[in-house]
Amino acid sequence: MPALITPTDRLHVSWMSACDEWPPGAHQSGTGLRLAPEADLADPGVFSAWVEQLRQQSDTSEALGEERVHATHWWIVEGDTYLGAIDLRHRLNAVLLDVGGHIGYSVRPSARRRGLATWALGAVLPEARALGLDKVLVTCDDDNVGSARTIERNGGVLEDVRATEAGGKRRYWITL
Ligand SMILES: CC(C)(COP(=O)(O)OP(=O)(O)OC[C@H]1O[C@@H](n2cnc3c(N)ncnc32)[C@H](O)[C@@H]1OP(=O)(O)O)[C@@H](O)C(=O)NCCC(=O)NCCS
C-alpha cells in the first residue's frame, strides 16, 4: 500500500537509489530539487538540510516575497521505500498560473505504470481543499501522455495548451 509522508532524512539511502534511476540532469517535477541545485545530496548532512528546507516551505508563519509561494511536499512511499514525490503550491503567482500550476509530481522510473501518480494526485486533492482552494491548476508538457492521463483520471478539464519556450503546456483545472 502506498502512502504519502512528510520528507524525512530516514529514507536517504532509498532516495539516493531512486535518484540513480533518473538520467543525469533530468527534471524531477514536484521534488523541490531546485532548492538544492548544486548540493551534494549523497552527503547525509547536506541531504538533511535539504529535507528541512522542504519541510519549511509549508510554514505559513514565515512571510515570503511576492514571487515565492508556500508549498507542501510529500514523498510517495511503500514502507521504507521511496517511490516518488508530489508537492502542492498553496497559491498561484503569475508564472505558476501560466505554466507551473498548483501541483507537481514524479515517480521513480522503476515504479511507473502502477497507478502511483494517479493515486498520489488523488490523495493530494483533499489537502488542497483543506487549504481553502476550490479548484487547482495542474499542467504537463503537451507530449507527456502519462501525466495528462494522470490529471484526466483525477477529473482535470483542459483549459488550453500554451506555447512556452520548452514547447506546449497542457493546462487543466480540477474542481475540488
Ligand atoms: C508522468 C508520471 C508521473 C506518471 O507516473 P505513473 O505512476 O507511471 O502514472 P500512472 O501509473 O498513475 O499512470 C497514469 C495513466 O497514464 C498512463 N501512462 C503512464 N505512463 C505512460 C506512458 N509513458 N505512456 C503512455 N501512457 C502512460 C497509464 O497507463 C495510466 O493510464 P490509464 O489510467 O488510462 O491506465 C511518471 O512517468 C514520471 O514521473 N515522469 C517524469 C516526471 C513527470 O513527467 N512528471 C509530471 C510532470 S507534469
XYZ file of C-alpha atoms and ligand atoms in Angstrom:
224
model
C 0.000 0.000 0.000
C 1.466 3.380 -0.934
C 1.421 6.282 1.489
C 2.260 9.969 1.423
C 4.726 11.056 4.098
C 6.492 14.265 5.031
C 10.065 14.157 3.634
C 12.476 12.587 6.115
C 16.230 12.001 6.148
C 15.472 8.461 7.375
C 14.922 7.460 3.716
C 18.224 8.863 2.468
C 19.535 5.558 1.069
C 16.276 4.750 -0.729
C 16.012 8.325 -2.084
C 19.575 8.058 -3.452
C 18.848 4.775 -5.204
C 15.727 6.313 -6.787
C 17.786 9.289 -7.932
C 20.262 6.919 -9.626
C 17.428 5.630 -11.840
C 16.937 9.048 -13.472
C 19.022 10.192 -16.449
C 21.634 12.783 -15.403
C 20.164 16.293 -15.243
C 16.559 15.105 -15.674
C 13.912 17.429 -14.230
C 12.211 15.613 -11.366
C 8.932 17.525 -11.112
C 7.458 18.097 -7.682
C 10.584 17.126 -5.759
C 11.852 20.556 -4.674
C 15.292 19.714 -6.045
C 15.513 23.263 -7.388
C 16.096 24.335 -3.764
C 19.417 22.470 -3.825
C 20.704 22.935 -7.380
C 24.400 22.323 -6.732
C 24.129 20.370 -3.485
C 25.842 17.002 -2.976
C 22.772 15.178 -1.684
C 24.795 11.990 -1.225
C 26.245 13.712 1.841
C 23.893 12.912 4.771
C 24.301 16.370 6.317
C 23.535 18.147 3.053
C 20.562 15.825 2.464
C 19.189 16.563 5.954
C 19.472 20.307 5.358
C 17.587 19.990 2.053
C 14.852 17.865 3.683
C 14.498 20.548 6.353
C 14.154 23.190 3.605
C 11.357 21.129 2.027
C 9.538 20.936 5.328
C 9.924 24.661 5.987
C 8.298 25.558 2.675
C 4.893 24.820 4.196
C 5.475 27.042 7.226
C 2.994 29.840 6.671
C 4.158 31.689 9.781
C 7.132 32.776 7.685
C 6.234 35.545 5.203
C 7.585 35.089 1.683
C 8.218 37.624 -1.071
C 5.551 38.175 -3.731
C 7.311 35.844 -6.175
C 7.627 32.926 -3.747
C 4.753 30.742 -2.627
C 4.397 28.345 0.288
C 4.305 24.707 -0.718
C 3.741 21.372 0.996
C 5.939 18.458 -0.051
C 5.173 14.765 0.347
C 7.021 11.638 -0.618
C 5.221 8.659 -2.101
C 6.475 5.602 -0.224
C 5.792 1.946 0.344
C 7.168 1.000 3.750
C 10.674 2.456 3.799
C 10.999 2.602 0.011
C 10.916 5.989 -1.679
C 8.812 5.847 -4.860
C 8.254 9.464 -5.810
C 7.311 12.969 -4.758
C 4.391 15.342 -5.046
C 4.065 18.959 -3.987
C 1.211 21.415 -3.566
C 1.798 25.125 -4.025
C -0.584 26.995 -1.762
C -1.353 29.719 -4.305
C -0.510 30.675 -7.861
C 1.812 33.503 -8.866
C 1.990 34.720 -12.473
C 4.422 32.012 -13.620
C 2.515 29.217 -11.880
C -0.757 30.439 -13.396
C 0.810 30.463 -16.826
C 2.735 27.169 -16.790
C 3.566 25.632 -13.420
C 0.221 25.041 -11.748
C -0.555 24.120 -8.131
C 0.711 20.530 -8.094
C 3.856 18.804 -9.393
C 4.818 15.136 -9.121
C 7.194 12.473 -10.321
C 7.557 8.727 -9.839
C 10.891 6.898 -9.890
C 11.366 5.060 -13.198
C 11.212 1.548 -11.673
C 7.819 2.267 -10.036
C 5.958 3.693 -13.034
C 2.806 2.345 -14.710
C 1.454 1.034 -11.408
C -1.064 3.810 -10.820
C 1.074 5.656 -8.267
C 0.894 9.127 -9.824
C -2.876 8.796 -10.263
C -3.229 7.693 -6.645
C -0.905 10.427 -5.279
C -2.637 13.239 -7.167
C -5.993 11.961 -5.904
C -4.642 11.872 -2.352
C -3.415 15.481 -2.506
C -6.701 16.954 -3.781
C -8.389 16.835 -0.324
C -5.282 18.538 1.101
C -5.773 21.350 -1.410
C -9.418 21.607 -0.423
C -8.389 21.760 3.237
C -6.185 24.750 2.401
C -9.297 26.551 1.162
C -8.782 26.087 -2.573
C -11.892 25.308 -4.627
C -10.028 24.342 -7.793
C -6.428 23.537 -8.689
C -4.432 24.047 -11.854
C -2.334 21.041 -12.936
C -0.155 21.266 -16.034
C 2.029 18.984 -18.110
C 4.012 19.017 -21.322
C 1.812 18.518 -24.355
C 3.597 15.249 -25.194
C 3.560 13.830 -21.629
C 0.865 11.202 -22.145
C 1.321 9.609 -18.711
C 0.940 12.903 -16.859
C -2.012 14.016 -18.995
C -3.782 10.704 -18.226
C -2.961 11.115 -14.522
C -4.646 14.535 -14.498
C -7.629 13.421 -16.598
C -8.156 10.382 -14.319
C -8.487 12.867 -11.462
C -11.126 14.977 -13.192
C -8.886 17.503 -14.925
C -10.645 19.662 -17.517
C -8.362 21.043 -20.208
C -8.446 24.831 -20.415
C -5.808 25.310 -23.102
C -2.403 24.330 -24.431
C 0.011 27.250 -24.088
C 3.174 27.760 -26.070
C 6.255 28.056 -23.856
C 9.980 28.215 -24.614
C 10.090 24.500 -23.827
C 7.112 23.586 -26.033
C 3.364 23.273 -25.477
C 1.985 23.070 -21.932
C -1.398 21.477 -21.267
C -3.283 23.368 -18.519
C -6.032 21.527 -16.661
C -8.332 22.638 -13.831
C -9.620 20.167 -11.276
C -12.662 21.311 -9.296
C -12.409 20.266 -5.660
C 4.211 11.067 -15.567
C 4.460 10.135 -14.386
C 4.361 10.946 -13.093
C 3.377 9.047 -14.395
O 3.542 8.252 -13.229
P 2.947 6.793 -13.119
O 2.908 6.420 -11.673
O 3.648 5.883 -14.044
O 1.449 7.042 -13.654
P 0.216 6.029 -13.507
O 0.704 4.648 -13.345
O -0.690 6.589 -12.452
O -0.464 6.148 -14.936
C -1.442 7.112 -15.232
C -2.014 6.841 -16.614
O -1.043 7.225 -17.603
C -0.704 6.108 -18.394
N 0.730 6.213 -18.613
C 1.688 6.337 -17.685
N 2.886 6.469 -18.264
C 2.655 6.420 -19.594
C 3.479 6.493 -20.731
N 4.820 6.626 -20.610
N 2.914 6.393 -21.952
C 1.575 6.251 -22.076
N 0.730 6.185 -21.036
C 1.274 6.262 -19.811
C -1.085 4.891 -17.584
O -1.334 3.778 -18.394
C -2.319 5.402 -16.908
O -3.386 5.430 -17.832
P -4.778 4.691 -17.522
O -5.250 5.304 -16.214
O -5.611 5.033 -18.677
O -4.444 3.265 -17.363
C 5.855 9.459 -14.472
O 6.003 8.881 -15.759
C 7.007 10.429 -14.235
O 7.445 10.609 -13.104
N 7.515 11.036 -15.311
C 8.602 12.000 -15.204
C 8.210 13.256 -14.430
C 6.948 13.873 -14.985
O 6.720 13.908 -16.174
N 6.135 14.409 -14.043
C 4.902 15.082 -14.406
C 5.232 16.495 -14.723
S 3.764 17.380 -15.142
